[in-house]
Coordinates of C-alpha atoms and ligand atoms in Angstrom, one line a residue:
X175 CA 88.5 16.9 -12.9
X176 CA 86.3 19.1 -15.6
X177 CA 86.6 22.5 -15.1
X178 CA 84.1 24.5 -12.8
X179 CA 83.0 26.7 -16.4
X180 CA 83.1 23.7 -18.7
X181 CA 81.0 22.1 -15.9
X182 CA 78.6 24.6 -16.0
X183 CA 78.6 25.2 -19.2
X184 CA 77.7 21.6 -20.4
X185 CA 74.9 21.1 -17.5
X186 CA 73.4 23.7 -19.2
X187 CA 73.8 21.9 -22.6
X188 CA 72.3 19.1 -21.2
X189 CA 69.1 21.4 -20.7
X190 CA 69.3 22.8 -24.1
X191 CA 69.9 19.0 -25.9
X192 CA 66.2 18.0 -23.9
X193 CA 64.6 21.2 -24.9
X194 CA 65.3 20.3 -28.2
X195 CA 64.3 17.2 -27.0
X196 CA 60.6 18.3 -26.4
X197 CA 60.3 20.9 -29.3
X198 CA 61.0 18.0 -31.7
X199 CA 58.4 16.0 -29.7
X200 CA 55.7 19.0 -30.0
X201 CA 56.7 19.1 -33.7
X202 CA 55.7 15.2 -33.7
X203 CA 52.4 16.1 -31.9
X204 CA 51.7 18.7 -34.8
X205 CA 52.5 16.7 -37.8
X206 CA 51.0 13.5 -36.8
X207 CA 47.7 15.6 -35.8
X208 CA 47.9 17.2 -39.5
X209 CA 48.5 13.5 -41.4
X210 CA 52.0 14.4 -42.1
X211 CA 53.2 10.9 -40.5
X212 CA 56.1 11.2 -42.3
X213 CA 57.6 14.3 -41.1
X214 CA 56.4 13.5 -37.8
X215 CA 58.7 10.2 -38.3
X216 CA 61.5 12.3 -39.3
X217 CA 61.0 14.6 -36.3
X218 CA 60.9 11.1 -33.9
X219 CA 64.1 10.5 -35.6
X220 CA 65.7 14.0 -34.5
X221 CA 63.9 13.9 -31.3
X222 CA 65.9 10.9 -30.5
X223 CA 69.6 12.5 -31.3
X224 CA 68.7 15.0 -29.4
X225 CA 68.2 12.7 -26.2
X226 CA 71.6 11.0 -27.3
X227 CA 73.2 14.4 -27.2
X228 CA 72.1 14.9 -24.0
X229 CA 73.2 11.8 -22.6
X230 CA 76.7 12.3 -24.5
X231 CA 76.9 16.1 -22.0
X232 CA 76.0 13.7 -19.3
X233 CA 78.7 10.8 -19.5
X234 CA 81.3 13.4 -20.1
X235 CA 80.6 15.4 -17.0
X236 CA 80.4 11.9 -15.1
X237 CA 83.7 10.5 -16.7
X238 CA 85.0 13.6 -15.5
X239 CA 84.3 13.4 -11.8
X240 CA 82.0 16.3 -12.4
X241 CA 77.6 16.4 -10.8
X242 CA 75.4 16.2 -13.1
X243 CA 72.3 19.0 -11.9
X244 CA 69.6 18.4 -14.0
X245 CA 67.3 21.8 -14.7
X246 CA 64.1 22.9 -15.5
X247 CA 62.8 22.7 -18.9
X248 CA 61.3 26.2 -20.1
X249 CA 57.9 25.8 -21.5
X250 CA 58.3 25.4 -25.3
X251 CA 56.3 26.0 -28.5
X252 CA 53.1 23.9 -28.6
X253 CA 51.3 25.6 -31.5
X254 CA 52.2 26.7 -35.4
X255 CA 50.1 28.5 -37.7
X256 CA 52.1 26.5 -40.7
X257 CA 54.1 23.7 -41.7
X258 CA 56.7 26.0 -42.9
X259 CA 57.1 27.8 -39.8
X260 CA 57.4 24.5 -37.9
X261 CA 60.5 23.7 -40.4
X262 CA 61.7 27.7 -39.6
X263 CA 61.7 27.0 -36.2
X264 CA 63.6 24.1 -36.3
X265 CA 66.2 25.9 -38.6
X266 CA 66.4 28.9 -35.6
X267 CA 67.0 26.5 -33.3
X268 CA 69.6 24.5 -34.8
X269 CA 71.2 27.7 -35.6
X270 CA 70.9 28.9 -31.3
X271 CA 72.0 25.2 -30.2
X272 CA 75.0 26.0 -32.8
X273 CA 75.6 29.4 -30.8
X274 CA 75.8 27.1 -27.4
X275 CA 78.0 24.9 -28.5
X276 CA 80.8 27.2 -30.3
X277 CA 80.2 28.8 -26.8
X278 CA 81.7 25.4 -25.1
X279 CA 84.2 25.6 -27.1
X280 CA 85.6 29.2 -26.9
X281 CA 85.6 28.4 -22.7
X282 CA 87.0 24.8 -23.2
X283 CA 89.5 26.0 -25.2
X284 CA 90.3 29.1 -22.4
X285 CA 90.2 26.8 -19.7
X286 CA 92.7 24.3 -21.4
X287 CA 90.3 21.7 -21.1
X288 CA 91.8 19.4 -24.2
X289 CA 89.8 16.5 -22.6
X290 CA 86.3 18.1 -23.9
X291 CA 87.9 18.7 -27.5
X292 CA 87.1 15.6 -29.0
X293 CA 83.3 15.1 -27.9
X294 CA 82.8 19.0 -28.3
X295 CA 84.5 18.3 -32.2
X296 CA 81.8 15.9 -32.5
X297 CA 79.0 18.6 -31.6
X298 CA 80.6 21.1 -33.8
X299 CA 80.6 18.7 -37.0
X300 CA 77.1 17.4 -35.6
X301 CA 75.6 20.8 -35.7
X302 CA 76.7 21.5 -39.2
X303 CA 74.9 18.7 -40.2
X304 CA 72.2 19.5 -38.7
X305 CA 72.2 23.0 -39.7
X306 CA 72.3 22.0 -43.5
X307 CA 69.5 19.5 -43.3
X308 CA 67.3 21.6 -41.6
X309 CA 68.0 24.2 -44.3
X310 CA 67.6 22.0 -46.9
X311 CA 63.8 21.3 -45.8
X312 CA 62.8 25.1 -45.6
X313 CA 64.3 25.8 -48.7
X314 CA 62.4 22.6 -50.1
X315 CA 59.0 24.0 -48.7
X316 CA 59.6 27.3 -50.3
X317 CA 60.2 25.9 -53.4
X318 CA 56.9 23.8 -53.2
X319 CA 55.4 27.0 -51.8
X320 CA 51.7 25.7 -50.3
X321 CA 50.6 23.1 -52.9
X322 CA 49.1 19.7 -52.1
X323 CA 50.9 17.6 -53.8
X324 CA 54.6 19.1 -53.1
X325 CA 54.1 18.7 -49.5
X326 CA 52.5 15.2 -49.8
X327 CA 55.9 14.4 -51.8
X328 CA 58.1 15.7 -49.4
X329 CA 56.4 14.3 -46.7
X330 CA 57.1 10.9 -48.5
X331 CA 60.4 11.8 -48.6
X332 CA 61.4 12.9 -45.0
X333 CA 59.5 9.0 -44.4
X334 CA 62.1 7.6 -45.7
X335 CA 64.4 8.3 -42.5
X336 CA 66.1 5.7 -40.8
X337 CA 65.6 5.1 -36.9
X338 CA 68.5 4.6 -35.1
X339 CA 68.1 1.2 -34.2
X340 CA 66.8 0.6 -30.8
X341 CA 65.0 3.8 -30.6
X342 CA 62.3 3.8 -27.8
X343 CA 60.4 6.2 -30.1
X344 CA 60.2 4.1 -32.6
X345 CA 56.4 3.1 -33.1
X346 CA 58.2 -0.4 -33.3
X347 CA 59.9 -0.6 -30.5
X348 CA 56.3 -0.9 -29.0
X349 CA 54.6 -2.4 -31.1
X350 CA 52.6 0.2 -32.0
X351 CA 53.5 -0.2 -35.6
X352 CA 52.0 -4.0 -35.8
Ligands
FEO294 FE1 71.4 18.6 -30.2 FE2 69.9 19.4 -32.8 O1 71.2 19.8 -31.5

């Protein structure tokens, strides 16, 4: 049986991991209204980890014996007055869902719950990914600083993602894309 703070630690996750969930999708919204289709592709792309990661919070509490209580979402960002503080704000909030996670940890870890290491080892080396991409990007956009053609080229290049296979938000999956 999970323990009662693990528990409530990682329903709250779940909440966090769909946030994320819909931030990514607003930041889809933007781009594609601003011609960037290909860093809205990449942002379908995170938008659908983050779903997984939920799901992964999910299955654990349920392999545990533990309720799953969804929450309500809180009413994210819907507006940006730049491209680069779209990719800033993706960087802070890989950096808070970092925060929430080393938080599962610290209680896991003084609860004795060994069962949670391994999928909460996965987050941690998840999030430093993460982390380090979305890094990447900013630093990328302040090198290119506002011209045309840097942000067209990057754009190209955050295209070139690849969709987890299956993906119900890939354009493909629904034939959107035909
Ligand atoms: Fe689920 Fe991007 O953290």
């Amino acid at each position: 049986m999970i323990s009662k703070k693990v528990h409530q630690a990682m329903n709250e996750q779940i909440r966090h991991e769909l946030e994320s969930y819909y931030i990514y999708l607003s930041m889809v919204a933007y781009f594609h209204a601003r011609n960037l289709d290909g860093m809205a592709h990449w942002m379908r792309c995170q938008a659908h980890e983050e779903m997984i990661h939920a799901m992964k919070f999910m299955d654990h509490i349920l392999d545990r014996g533990g309720a799953v209580k969804l929450q309500d979402l809180k009413q994210i960002k819907t507006a940006w007055q730049s491209v680069e503080e779209v990719w800033q704000d993706t960087l802070a909030h890989e950096q808070f869902i970092t925060g929430k996670i080393h938080g599962i940890v610290k209680t896991a870890r003084a609860e004795g719950d060994y069962a949670s290491d391994t999928l909460l080892n996965w987050f941690t080396k998840e999030q430093l990914e993460e982390e380090a991409t979305a890094e990447k990007i900013v630093r990328q956009i302040e090198m290119i600083g506002h011209t045309k053609e840097g942000l067209f080229m990057l754009d190209k290049e955050l295209g070139a993602r690849i969709f987890p296979a299956g993906s119900p938000l890939d354009p493909a999956a629904y034939n959107l894309a035909t």
